[in-house]
Amino acid sequence: MAPTPKSEFLRIIMERGFLADCTDLTALDEALIEGPVTAYIGYDATAASLHVGHLLNIMLLRWFQKTGNRPITLMGGGTTKVGDPSFRSDERPLLGPEQIQSNIDGMQKVFAQYLDYGDGKAMMLNNAEWLDGLNYLDFLRDIGRHFSVNRMLSFESVKSRLDREQSLSFLEFNYMILQAYDFLEQHRRYDCRLQMGGSDQWGNIVNGVDLTRRVLDREVWGLTTPLLTTSDGRKMGKSQGGAIWLNGEMLSAYEFWQFWRNTTDADVGRFLKLYTELPVDECDRLGALSGSEINEAKVRLANEVTTLLHGADAAASAEATAREVFEQGGAGGDLEVVTIGADTLPLSIVQLLAQTGITGSGKEAKRLIAEGGLRLNNDAVGDPQIQVDAGMIGDGLKISVGKKKHRMLRIG
């Protein structure tokens, strides 16, 4: 197909960096032009909140709706009872029905911030609706016969587990069949013609496309987004203190804002395109800034992303608090600035604390970390081997020792 698709949805997601693969981009483009199209992304209820790693695909659903299509958020009330084995080294712990429902309740709060569920514009479904009542023998006869075990074993998500000689239970092996069945059922019930997800779900998505075509002889498609890492190679959504949760009860709006404010310089333009609705030209302009100007681009990023999730007032409050803490030291005082030469980096956090005199010795630094008394940019530090490099320091790294001692580390 032409480099620039004709449909608004595909044009937007391609220029903003959302697209990894599609089973038939030309046919999907034509269907979107005729539109509207219904598409879904599935979310298993394995935690009480979604995290930043989910935000890319939530934004994908938001763009899908904003371009006149109907998104479905599919809660995995049924599949969570099995557990997705994709690219895992061990089996997920099995959750009871009460915990699964509690997790779904927490996840639904996040989706309501990004999608409009009024008047059938978006739909929220639970695959327990059709999975819980399945007759096993009927399911094997009607659905299982369409799956080749040889082909299932060839998918990278399964093959990588077996190649490492790690156990894969029969329960987990069934997961890809159940996910494929989800697509089939949603096509039957709601004319859903597109499944989207992260690129780690490619095999599962292709299974659903193939099953729907085999059983119903209908043309449907699959589309994936790239698996994101930060420019320094870290998995998107992880910090020193753990997952960046999207529920305000699990992570404050201020901490969420800080996560985005601390984005590495090289990631600012890319993240603006993916996680905000600013025009692409503006994202490119902000991402190209350097020196002290890139800091204001990071503030813009933090404000835009926080506004989408927590609201404009929460974003403004977080920015005001951050400026007080970082620029004025909080409580009317100034943060003491500590400098370190770029040529001495990288250093472990223990070496850095001792070398800069923030702690009296490496031994004291290790004790501080072990007792949970050290924070970097308000994230708790639990690993004394964490490496601090110039990219991590950026325009300034706030080091908190206990509750009252704060230092701003800069390269000088």
mmCIF file of C-alpha atoms in Angstrom:
data_model
loop_
_atom_site.group_PDB
_atom_site.id
_atom_site.type_symbol
_atom_site.label_atom_id
_atom_site.label_comp_id
_atom_site.label_asym_id
_atom_site.label_seq_id
_atom_site.Cartn_x
_atom_site.Cartn_y
_atom_site.Cartn_z
ATOM 1 C CA MET A 1 0.000 0.000 0.000
ATOM 2 C CA ALA A 2 1.009 3.649 -0.287
ATOM 3 C CA PRO A 3 3.304 4.943 2.470
ATOM 4 C CA THR A 4 0.502 7.173 3.752
ATOM 5 C CA PRO A 5 -2.780 5.326 4.416
ATOM 6 C CA LYS A 6 -6.094 6.903 3.493
ATOM 7 C CA SER A 7 -7.924 6.287 6.781
ATOM 8 C CA GLU A 8 -7.487 8.845 9.541
ATOM 9 C CA PHE A 9 -6.836 6.246 12.261
ATOM 10 C CA LEU A 10 -3.975 4.501 10.478
ATOM 11 C CA ARG A 11 -2.480 7.776 9.334
ATOM 12 C CA ILE A 12 -2.415 9.105 12.892
ATOM 13 C CA ILE A 13 -1.009 6.004 14.552
ATOM 14 C CA MET A 14 1.684 5.540 11.899
ATOM 15 C CA GLU A 15 2.982 9.086 12.110
ATOM 16 C CA ARG A 16 2.916 8.972 15.918
ATOM 17 C CA GLY A 17 4.788 5.649 16.162
ATOM 18 C CA PHE A 18 2.068 3.226 17.329
ATOM 19 C CA LEU A 19 2.247 0.640 14.547
ATOM 20 C CA ALA A 20 4.432 -2.478 14.701
ATOM 21 C CA ASP A 21 2.626 -5.088 12.555
ATOM 22 C CA CYS A 22 -0.713 -5.682 10.867
ATOM 23 C CA THR A 23 -2.096 -8.829 9.249
ATOM 24 C CA ASP A 24 -3.385 -6.899 6.201
ATOM 25 C CA LEU A 25 -2.842 -3.156 6.345
ATOM 26 C CA THR A 26 -4.381 -2.415 2.946
ATOM 27 C CA ALA A 27 -7.640 -4.263 3.661
ATOM 28 C CA LEU A 28 -7.900 -2.720 7.128
ATOM 29 C CA ASP A 29 -7.329 0.742 5.661
ATOM 30 C CA GLU A 30 -10.178 0.212 3.210
ATOM 31 C CA ALA A 31 -12.501 -1.033 5.959
ATOM 32 C CA LEU A 32 -11.713 1.999 8.113
ATOM 33 C CA ILE A 33 -12.517 4.319 5.217
ATOM 34 C CA GLU A 34 -15.910 2.640 4.815
ATOM 35 C CA GLY A 35 -16.187 2.586 8.650
ATOM 36 C CA PRO A 36 -16.912 2.635 11.414
ATOM 37 C CA VAL A 37 -14.988 -0.452 12.589
ATOM 38 C CA THR A 38 -15.195 -2.164 15.981
ATOM 39 C CA ALA A 39 -11.907 -3.270 17.579
ATOM 40 C CA TYR A 40 -10.857 -4.652 20.941
ATOM 41 C CA ILE A 41 -7.888 -4.997 23.248
ATOM 42 C CA GLY A 42 -7.964 -7.556 26.042
ATOM 43 C CA TYR A 43 -6.721 -6.981 29.595
ATOM 44 C CA ASP A 44 -6.334 -9.777 32.107
ATOM 45 C CA ALA A 45 -7.142 -8.792 35.682
ATOM 46 C CA THR A 46 -3.830 -9.785 37.266
ATOM 47 C CA ALA A 47 -3.446 -6.644 39.419
ATOM 48 C CA ALA A 48 -5.625 -4.057 41.113
ATOM 49 C CA SER A 49 -4.526 -1.379 38.657
ATOM 50 C CA LEU A 50 -3.205 -0.961 35.158
ATOM 51 C CA HIS A 51 0.293 0.528 34.911
ATOM 52 C CA VAL A 52 2.197 2.791 32.533
ATOM 53 C CA GLY A 53 3.123 -0.213 30.404
ATOM 54 C CA HIS A 54 -0.576 -0.429 29.439
ATOM 55 C CA LEU A 55 -0.868 3.251 28.578
ATOM 56 C CA LEU A 56 0.365 2.942 24.992
ATOM 57 C CA ASN A 57 -2.526 0.681 24.025
ATOM 58 C CA ILE A 58 -5.022 2.725 26.029
ATOM 59 C CA MET A 59 -3.982 5.739 23.943
ATOM 60 C CA LEU A 60 -4.370 3.564 20.836
ATOM 61 C CA LEU A 61 -7.989 2.840 21.821
ATOM 62 C CA ARG A 62 -8.530 6.536 22.494
ATOM 63 C CA TRP A 63 -7.327 7.486 18.992
ATOM 64 C CA PHE A 64 -9.480 4.695 17.570
ATOM 65 C CA GLN A 65 -12.556 6.263 19.176
ATOM 66 C CA LYS A 66 -11.553 9.834 18.317
ATOM 67 C CA THR A 67 -11.414 8.849 14.621
ATOM 68 C CA GLY A 68 -15.026 7.663 14.634
ATOM 69 C CA ASN A 69 -14.652 3.960 15.447
ATOM 70 C CA ARG A 70 -15.943 1.811 18.316
ATOM 71 C CA PRO A 71 -13.406 0.438 20.825
ATOM 72 C CA ILE A 72 -14.017 -2.507 23.133
ATOM 73 C CA THR A 73 -12.052 -2.953 26.359
ATOM 74 C CA LEU A 74 -12.279 -6.653 27.110
ATOM 75 C CA MET A 75 -11.799 -7.578 30.751
ATOM 76 C CA GLY A 76 -10.304 -11.042 31.164
ATOM 77 C CA GLY A 77 -12.604 -12.333 33.867
ATOM 78 C CA GLY A 78 -12.354 -15.761 32.264
ATOM 79 C CA THR A 79 -8.815 -15.853 30.858
ATOM 80 C CA THR A 80 -7.322 -14.525 34.104
ATOM 81 C CA LYS A 81 -8.299 -17.869 35.634
ATOM 82 C CA VAL A 82 -5.830 -19.497 33.216
ATOM 83 C CA GLY A 83 -3.014 -16.946 32.890
ATOM 84 C CA ASP A 84 -1.202 -15.809 29.756
ATOM 85 C CA PRO A 85 2.139 -17.645 29.465
ATOM 86 C CA SER A 86 3.498 -15.321 26.766
ATOM 87 C CA PHE A 87 7.209 -14.681 27.344
ATOM 88 C CA ARG A 88 7.009 -15.640 31.026
ATOM 89 C CA SER A 89 9.489 -17.940 32.714
ATOM 90 C CA ASP A 90 6.972 -19.364 35.160
ATOM 91 C CA GLU A 91 3.252 -19.873 35.679
ATOM 92 C CA ARG A 92 1.182 -16.947 36.934
ATOM 93 C CA PRO A 93 -0.337 -17.397 40.397
ATOM 94 C CA LEU A 94 -4.002 -18.366 40.095
ATOM 95 C CA LEU A 95 -6.482 -15.833 41.443
ATOM 96 C CA GLY A 96 -9.914 -16.478 42.930
ATOM 97 C CA PRO A 97 -13.105 -14.967 41.468
ATOM 98 C CA GLU A 98 -13.414 -12.309 44.194
ATOM 99 C CA GLN A 99 -9.878 -11.034 43.606
ATOM 100 C CA ILE A 100 -10.366 -11.052 39.837
ATOM 101 C CA GLN A 101 -13.547 -8.985 40.126
ATOM 102 C CA SER A 102 -11.866 -6.568 42.532
ATOM 103 C CA ASN A 103 -9.025 -6.105 40.065
ATOM 104 C CA ILE A 104 -11.480 -5.507 37.208
ATOM 105 C CA ASP A 105 -13.220 -2.820 39.271
ATOM 106 C CA GLY A 106 -9.898 -1.050 39.762
ATOM 107 C CA MET A 107 -8.981 -1.242 36.085
ATOM 108 C CA GLN A 108 -12.341 0.098 34.917
ATOM 109 C CA LYS A 109 -11.698 3.399 36.725
ATOM 110 C CA VAL A 110 -8.726 4.066 34.457
ATOM 111 C CA PHE A 111 -10.493 3.297 31.185
ATOM 112 C CA ALA A 112 -13.278 5.715 32.110
ATOM 113 C CA GLN A 113 -10.727 8.551 32.014
ATOM 114 C CA TYR A 114 -9.713 7.864 28.410
ATOM 115 C CA LEU A 115 -12.794 6.497 26.627
ATOM 116 C CA ASP A 116 -16.407 7.588 26.280
ATOM 117 C CA TYR A 117 -18.692 4.679 27.162
ATOM 118 C CA GLY A 118 -21.912 6.680 26.773
ATOM 119 C CA ASP A 119 -24.572 5.739 24.193
ATOM 120 C CA GLY A 120 -22.658 2.680 22.987
ATOM 121 C CA LYS A 121 -19.678 4.745 21.811
ATOM 122 C CA ALA A 122 -17.272 2.378 23.559
ATOM 123 C CA MET A 123 -17.981 -0.986 25.151
ATOM 124 C CA MET A 124 -16.575 -2.712 28.194
ATOM 125 C CA LEU A 125 -16.995 -6.487 28.138
ATOM 126 C CA ASN A 126 -15.917 -9.422 30.295
ATOM 127 C CA ASN A 127 -14.938 -12.669 28.593
ATOM 128 C CA ALA A 128 -16.263 -14.643 31.559
ATOM 129 C CA GLU A 129 -19.623 -13.985 29.893
ATOM 130 C CA TRP A 130 -18.894 -16.631 27.265
ATOM 131 C CA LEU A 131 -15.946 -18.571 28.704
ATOM 132 C CA ASP A 132 -17.394 -19.531 32.101
ATOM 133 C CA GLY A 133 -20.276 -21.475 30.594
ATOM 134 C CA LEU A 134 -18.351 -23.445 27.962
ATOM 135 C CA ASN A 135 -18.962 -27.173 27.679
ATOM 136 C CA TYR A 136 -15.474 -28.663 27.481
ATOM 137 C CA LEU A 137 -16.255 -31.465 25.027
ATOM 138 C CA ASP A 138 -18.268 -29.195 22.760
ATOM 139 C CA PHE A 139 -15.471 -26.622 22.867
ATOM 140 C CA LEU A 140 -12.843 -29.222 21.924
ATOM 141 C CA ARG A 141 -14.965 -30.481 19.042
ATOM 142 C CA ASP A 142 -16.068 -27.120 17.668
ATOM 143 C CA ILE A 143 -13.010 -24.957 18.359
ATOM 144 C CA GLY A 144 -10.058 -27.178 19.290
ATOM 145 C CA ARG A 145 -10.089 -28.980 15.959
ATOM 146 C CA HIS A 146 -9.035 -25.760 14.207
ATOM 147 C CA PHE A 147 -5.728 -25.583 16.089
ATOM 148 C CA SER A 148 -2.531 -27.411 15.143
ATOM 149 C CA VAL A 149 -0.374 -28.291 18.141
ATOM 150 C CA ASN A 150 2.672 -28.187 15.862
ATOM 151 C CA ARG A 151 1.879 -24.580 14.960
ATOM 152 C CA MET A 152 1.107 -23.605 18.539
ATOM 153 C CA LEU A 153 4.493 -24.941 19.619
ATOM 154 C CA SER A 154 6.189 -22.819 16.959
ATOM 155 C CA PHE A 155 5.009 -19.489 18.386
ATOM 156 C CA GLU A 156 7.888 -17.611 19.959
ATOM 157 C CA SER A 157 6.015 -17.009 23.220
ATOM 158 C CA VAL A 158 5.742 -20.778 23.756
ATOM 159 C CA LYS A 159 8.958 -21.828 22.010
ATOM 160 C CA SER A 160 11.150 -19.581 24.160
ATOM 161 C CA ARG A 161 9.714 -21.161 27.324
ATOM 162 C CA LEU A 162 10.268 -24.704 26.078
ATOM 163 C CA ASP A 163 13.749 -23.919 24.733
ATOM 164 C CA ARG A 164 14.758 -22.944 28.268
ATOM 165 C CA GLU A 165 13.336 -26.268 29.472
ATOM 166 C CA GLN A 166 10.876 -24.418 31.703
ATOM 167 C CA SER A 167 7.573 -26.063 32.460
ATOM 168 C CA LEU A 168 4.487 -25.007 30.497
ATOM 169 C CA SER A 169 1.304 -26.389 32.025
ATOM 170 C CA PHE A 170 -1.583 -27.695 29.928
ATOM 171 C CA LEU A 171 -3.700 -25.001 31.579
ATOM 172 C CA GLU A 172 -1.447 -22.256 30.196
ATOM 173 C CA PHE A 173 -1.195 -23.959 26.808
ATOM 174 C CA ASN A 174 -4.960 -23.522 26.468
ATOM 175 C CA TYR A 175 -4.681 -19.758 26.873
ATOM 176 C CA MET A 176 -4.052 -18.985 23.210
ATOM 177 C CA ILE A 177 -7.132 -21.004 22.206
ATOM 178 C CA LEU A 178 -9.286 -19.072 24.670
ATOM 179 C CA GLN A 179 -7.973 -15.717 23.451
ATOM 180 C CA ALA A 180 -8.659 -16.724 19.857
ATOM 181 C CA TYR A 181 -12.175 -17.712 20.896
ATOM 182 C CA ASP A 182 -12.619 -14.242 22.410
ATOM 183 C CA PHE A 183 -12.158 -12.697 18.967
ATOM 184 C CA LEU A 184 -14.583 -15.165 17.386
ATOM 185 C CA GLU A 185 -17.275 -14.475 19.992
ATOM 186 C CA GLN A 186 -16.932 -10.704 19.786
ATOM 187 C CA HIS A 187 -17.216 -10.868 16.018
ATOM 188 C CA ARG A 188 -20.381 -12.956 16.329
ATOM 189 C CA ARG A 189 -21.950 -10.722 18.962
ATOM 190 C CA TYR A 190 -20.681 -7.215 18.105
ATOM 191 C CA ASP A 191 -19.217 -7.423 14.571
ATOM 192 C CA CYS A 192 -15.746 -6.831 16.028
ATOM 193 C CA ARG A 193 -13.316 -6.991 13.098
ATOM 194 C CA LEU A 194 -9.973 -5.971 14.605
ATOM 195 C CA GLN A 195 -7.928 -7.152 17.563
ATOM 196 C CA MET A 196 -5.094 -4.918 18.760
ATOM 197 C CA GLY A 197 -2.370 -5.424 21.339
ATOM 198 C CA GLY A 198 1.326 -5.317 22.090
ATOM 199 C CA SER A 199 3.731 -7.103 19.777
ATOM 200 C CA ASP A 200 4.207 -9.850 22.393
ATOM 201 C CA GLN A 201 0.598 -10.806 21.594
ATOM 202 C CA TRP A 202 1.187 -11.289 17.854
ATOM 203 C CA GLY A 203 0.872 -15.085 17.970
ATOM 204 C CA ASN A 204 -2.317 -14.975 20.036
ATOM 205 C CA ILE A 205 -3.807 -12.322 17.757
ATOM 206 C CA VAL A 206 -2.997 -14.254 14.581
ATOM 207 C CA ASN A 207 -4.688 -17.311 16.111
ATOM 208 C CA GLY A 208 -7.859 -15.282 16.647
ATOM 209 C CA VAL A 209 -7.803 -13.944 13.089
ATOM 210 C CA ASP A 210 -7.345 -17.448 11.676
ATOM 211 C CA LEU A 211 -10.035 -19.007 13.872
ATOM 212 C CA THR A 212 -12.633 -16.369 12.972
ATOM 213 C CA ARG A 213 -11.919 -16.806 9.276
ATOM 214 C CA ARG A 214 -12.097 -20.602 9.502
ATOM 215 C CA VAL A 215 -15.315 -20.801 11.534
ATOM 216 C CA LEU A 216 -17.269 -17.871 10.101
ATOM 217 C CA ASP A 217 -15.481 -17.242 6.803
ATOM 218 C CA ARG A 218 -15.218 -13.533 7.674
ATOM 219 C CA GLU A 219 -12.359 -11.136 7.023
ATOM 220 C CA VAL A 220 -10.896 -9.784 10.263
ATOM 221 C CA TRP A 221 -7.520 -8.282 11.144
ATOM 222 C CA GLY A 222 -4.878 -8.010 13.816
ATOM 223 C CA LEU A 223 -2.662 -5.035 14.630
ATOM 224 C CA THR A 224 0.168 -4.684 17.144
ATOM 225 C CA THR A 225 2.084 -1.855 18.782
ATOM 226 C CA PRO A 226 5.824 -1.944 19.527
ATOM 227 C CA LEU A 227 7.106 -3.049 22.919
ATOM 228 C CA LEU A 228 8.652 0.118 24.285
ATOM 229 C CA THR A 229 11.873 0.571 26.153
ATOM 230 C CA THR A 230 13.406 3.857 27.220
ATOM 231 C CA SER A 231 16.451 5.154 25.339
ATOM 232 C CA ASP A 232 18.730 3.687 28.030
ATOM 233 C CA GLY A 233 17.209 0.218 27.549
ATOM 234 C CA ARG A 234 14.879 0.033 30.549
ATOM 235 C CA LYS A 235 11.407 -1.459 30.248
ATOM 236 C CA MET A 236 8.807 1.271 29.920
ATOM 237 C CA GLY A 237 6.827 1.831 33.115
ATOM 238 C CA LYS A 238 9.416 0.668 35.614
ATOM 239 C CA SER A 239 11.184 2.881 38.146
ATOM 240 C CA GLN A 240 13.452 2.332 41.106
ATOM 241 C CA GLY A 241 10.341 1.934 43.274
ATOM 242 C CA GLY A 242 8.441 -0.495 41.046
ATOM 243 C CA ALA A 243 5.501 -0.213 38.660
ATOM 244 C CA ILE A 244 4.022 3.179 37.791
ATOM 245 C CA TRP A 245 0.357 2.499 38.559
ATOM 246 C CA LEU A 246 -2.457 4.393 36.860
ATOM 247 C CA ASN A 247 -4.915 4.257 39.782
ATOM 248 C CA GLY A 248 -4.603 7.288 42.026
ATOM 249 C CA GLU A 249 -5.114 5.123 45.114
ATOM 250 C CA MET A 250 -1.915 3.216 44.300
ATOM 251 C CA LEU A 251 0.228 6.074 42.987
ATOM 252 C CA SER A 252 -0.424 9.758 43.612
ATOM 253 C CA ALA A 253 -0.884 12.227 40.774
ATOM 254 C CA TYR A 254 2.286 13.965 41.955
ATOM 255 C CA GLU A 255 4.374 10.768 41.725
ATOM 256 C CA PHE A 256 2.862 10.044 38.314
ATOM 257 C CA TRP A 257 3.723 13.574 37.169
ATOM 258 C CA GLN A 258 7.281 13.159 38.446
ATOM 259 C CA PHE A 259 7.740 9.956 36.464
ATOM 260 C CA TRP A 260 7.109 11.844 33.223
ATOM 261 C CA ARG A 261 9.074 14.930 34.315
ATOM 262 C CA ASN A 262 12.111 12.679 34.791
ATOM 263 C CA THR A 263 11.978 11.370 31.213
ATOM 264 C CA THR A 264 15.398 11.078 29.579
ATOM 265 C CA ASP A 265 16.090 13.877 27.078
ATOM 266 C CA ALA A 266 16.248 11.459 24.142
ATOM 267 C CA ASP A 267 12.740 10.105 24.852
ATOM 268 C CA VAL A 268 10.812 13.381 25.159
ATOM 269 C CA GLY A 269 9.730 13.795 21.521
ATOM 270 C CA ARG A 270 8.794 10.139 21.118
ATOM 271 C CA PHE A 271 6.778 10.063 24.349
ATOM 272 C CA LEU A 272 4.944 13.274 23.453
ATOM 273 C CA LYS A 273 3.740 11.618 20.236
ATOM 274 C CA LEU A 274 2.648 8.423 21.968
ATOM 275 C CA TYR A 275 1.217 9.630 25.265
ATOM 276 C CA THR A 276 -0.246 13.053 24.472
ATOM 277 C CA GLU A 277 -2.548 14.515 21.832
ATOM 278 C CA LEU A 278 -0.296 17.435 20.947
ATOM 279 C CA PRO A 279 0.206 17.919 17.169
ATOM 280 C CA VAL A 280 3.120 15.917 15.782
ATOM 281 C CA ASP A 281 4.953 19.075 14.667
ATOM 282 C CA GLU A 282 4.794 20.422 18.210
ATOM 283 C CA CYS A 283 6.039 17.100 19.615
ATOM 284 C CA ASP A 284 8.991 17.214 17.222
ATOM 285 C CA ARG A 285 9.765 20.836 18.136
ATOM 286 C CA LEU A 286 9.703 20.137 21.865
ATOM 287 C CA GLY A 287 11.714 16.951 21.477
ATOM 288 C CA ALA A 288 14.443 18.788 19.562
ATOM 289 C CA LEU A 289 15.083 21.290 22.372
ATOM 290 C CA SER A 290 18.303 21.030 24.337
ATOM 291 C CA GLY A 291 19.971 22.416 27.420
ATOM 292 C CA SER A 292 17.650 23.981 29.960
ATOM 293 C CA GLU A 293 14.876 24.295 27.353
ATOM 294 C CA ILE A 294 14.336 20.522 27.248
ATOM 295 C CA ASN A 295 13.301 20.740 30.893
ATOM 296 C CA GLU A 296 10.264 22.805 29.977
ATOM 297 C CA ALA A 297 9.428 20.217 27.305
ATOM 298 C CA LYS A 298 9.507 17.562 30.043
ATOM 299 C CA VAL A 299 7.169 19.665 32.164
ATOM 300 C CA ARG A 300 4.839 19.957 29.171
ATOM 301 C CA LEU A 301 4.952 16.180 28.735
ATOM 302 C CA ALA A 302 4.226 15.588 32.424
ATOM 303 C CA ASN A 303 1.350 18.069 32.415
ATOM 304 C CA GLU A 304 -0.282 16.689 29.271
ATOM 305 C CA VAL A 305 -0.095 13.031 30.354
ATOM 306 C CA THR A 306 -1.193 13.749 33.931
ATOM 307 C CA THR A 307 -4.123 15.868 32.712
ATOM 308 C CA LEU A 308 -5.458 12.961 30.630
ATOM 309 C CA LEU A 309 -5.402 10.591 33.597
ATOM 310 C CA HIS A 310 -5.956 12.741 36.679
ATOM 311 C CA GLY A 311 -7.306 16.041 35.320
ATOM 312 C CA ALA A 312 -5.871 19.515 34.717
ATOM 313 C CA ASP A 313 -6.087 20.583 38.373
ATOM 314 C CA ALA A 314 -4.039 17.583 39.516
ATOM 315 C CA ALA A 315 -1.408 18.283 36.865
ATOM 316 C CA ALA A 316 -1.151 21.958 37.835
ATOM 317 C CA SER A 317 -0.884 21.037 41.514
ATOM 318 C CA ALA A 318 1.844 18.483 40.793
ATOM 319 C CA GLU A 319 3.842 21.018 38.797
ATOM 320 C CA ALA A 320 3.554 23.614 41.552
ATOM 321 C CA THR A 321 4.659 21.116 44.189
ATOM 322 C CA ALA A 322 7.572 19.949 42.048
ATOM 323 C CA ARG A 323 8.789 23.495 41.453
ATOM 324 C CA GLU A 324 8.670 24.176 45.194
ATOM 325 C CA VAL A 325 10.558 20.999 46.070
ATOM 326 C CA PHE A 326 13.142 21.080 43.304
ATOM 327 C CA GLU A 327 13.702 24.781 42.726
ATOM 328 C CA GLN A 328 13.162 26.174 46.226
ATOM 329 C CA GLY A 329 13.930 23.138 48.325
ATOM 330 C CA GLY A 330 10.503 23.063 49.978
ATOM 331 C CA ALA A 331 9.578 24.705 53.274
ATOM 332 C CA GLY A 332 11.319 27.889 52.158
ATOM 333 C CA GLY A 333 14.840 26.425 51.964
ATOM 334 C CA ASP A 334 17.212 25.679 49.116
ATOM 335 C CA LEU A 335 18.296 22.245 48.001
ATOM 336 C CA GLU A 336 22.011 21.800 48.475
ATOM 337 C CA VAL A 337 23.564 21.129 45.087
ATOM 338 C CA VAL A 338 26.241 18.429 44.824
ATOM 339 C CA THR A 339 28.259 18.093 41.614
ATOM 340 C CA ILE A 340 30.073 15.173 40.076
ATOM 341 C CA GLY A 341 32.307 14.924 37.033
ATOM 342 C CA ALA A 342 30.851 13.205 33.986
ATOM 343 C CA ASP A 343 34.145 11.366 33.461
ATOM 344 C CA THR A 344 33.660 9.497 36.758
ATOM 345 C CA LEU A 345 30.353 7.965 35.667
ATOM 346 C CA PRO A 346 28.762 5.473 35.710
ATOM 347 C CA LEU A 347 28.960 4.561 39.398
ATOM 348 C CA SER A 348 26.900 2.306 41.599
ATOM 349 C CA ILE A 349 24.601 4.276 43.874
ATOM 350 C CA VAL A 350 26.708 3.192 46.858
ATOM 351 C CA GLN A 351 29.927 4.459 45.264
ATOM 352 C CA LEU A 352 28.236 7.693 44.212
ATOM 353 C CA LEU A 353 26.895 8.479 47.682
ATOM 354 C CA ALA A 354 30.275 7.855 49.267
ATOM 355 C CA GLN A 355 32.264 9.699 46.589
ATOM 356 C CA THR A 356 30.122 12.835 46.742
ATOM 357 C CA GLY A 357 30.039 12.847 50.532
ATOM 358 C CA ILE A 358 26.259 12.498 50.749
ATOM 359 C CA THR A 359 26.935 9.567 53.066
ATOM 360 C CA GLY A 360 30.047 9.129 55.150
ATOM 361 C CA SER A 361 30.972 5.781 53.618
ATOM 362 C CA GLY A 362 29.869 2.993 51.306
ATOM 363 C CA LYS A 363 28.929 0.953 54.357
ATOM 364 C CA GLU A 364 26.577 3.709 55.551
ATOM 365 C CA ALA A 365 25.061 3.919 52.064
ATOM 366 C CA LYS A 366 24.360 0.176 52.006
ATOM 367 C CA ARG A 367 22.730 0.350 55.449
ATOM 368 C CA LEU A 368 20.605 3.286 54.346
ATOM 369 C CA ILE A 369 19.374 1.380 51.280
ATOM 370 C CA ALA A 370 18.702 -1.774 53.289
ATOM 371 C CA GLU A 371 16.545 0.219 55.726
ATOM 372 C CA GLY A 372 14.552 1.862 52.916
ATOM 373 C CA GLY A 373 15.877 5.316 53.724
ATOM 374 C CA LEU A 374 17.123 6.369 50.275
ATOM 375 C CA ARG A 375 15.051 7.826 47.447
ATOM 376 C CA LEU A 376 16.002 9.039 43.974
ATOM 377 C CA ASN A 377 13.570 11.588 42.552
ATOM 378 C CA ASN A 378 11.123 10.358 45.220
ATOM 379 C CA ASP A 379 11.431 6.695 44.134
ATOM 380 C CA ALA A 380 12.574 4.284 46.862
ATOM 381 C CA VAL A 381 15.873 2.536 46.164
ATOM 382 C CA GLY A 382 16.188 -1.125 47.115
ATOM 383 C CA ASP A 383 19.213 -2.262 45.104
ATOM 384 C CA PRO A 384 22.727 -1.076 46.098
ATOM 385 C CA GLN A 385 24.032 -2.112 42.663
ATOM 386 C CA ILE A 386 21.911 0.403 40.723
ATOM 387 C CA GLN A 387 24.156 2.185 38.223
ATOM 388 C CA VAL A 388 23.898 5.966 37.979
ATOM 389 C CA ASP A 389 25.012 7.460 34.667
ATOM 390 C CA ALA A 390 24.846 10.881 33.054
ATOM 391 C CA GLY A 391 21.526 10.118 31.398
ATOM 392 C CA MET A 392 19.948 9.219 34.737
ATOM 393 C CA ILE A 393 21.177 12.461 36.317
ATOM 394 C CA GLY A 394 20.029 14.574 33.372
ATOM 395 C CA ASP A 395 19.474 18.149 34.480
ATOM 396 C CA GLY A 396 19.414 17.116 38.121
ATOM 397 C CA LEU A 397 18.862 14.052 40.285
ATOM 398 C CA LYS A 398 17.219 14.611 43.649
ATOM 399 C CA ILE A 399 18.677 12.381 46.375
ATOM 400 C CA SER A 400 16.726 12.114 49.627
ATOM 401 C CA VAL A 401 18.433 10.606 52.668
ATOM 402 C CA GLY A 402 15.765 9.971 55.259
ATOM 403 C CA LYS A 403 12.924 12.485 55.502
ATOM 404 C CA LYS A 404 14.848 15.721 55.973
ATOM 405 C CA LYS A 405 18.146 15.532 54.099
ATOM 406 C CA HIS A 406 17.848 16.333 50.392
ATOM 407 C CA ARG A 407 20.545 16.937 47.797
ATOM 408 C CA MET A 408 20.382 17.867 44.127
ATOM 409 C CA LEU A 409 23.060 16.009 42.163
ATOM 410 C CA ARG A 410 24.261 17.725 39.007
ATOM 411 C CA ILE A 411 27.048 17.090 36.543
ATOM 412 C CA GLY A 412 29.648 19.838 36.813
#
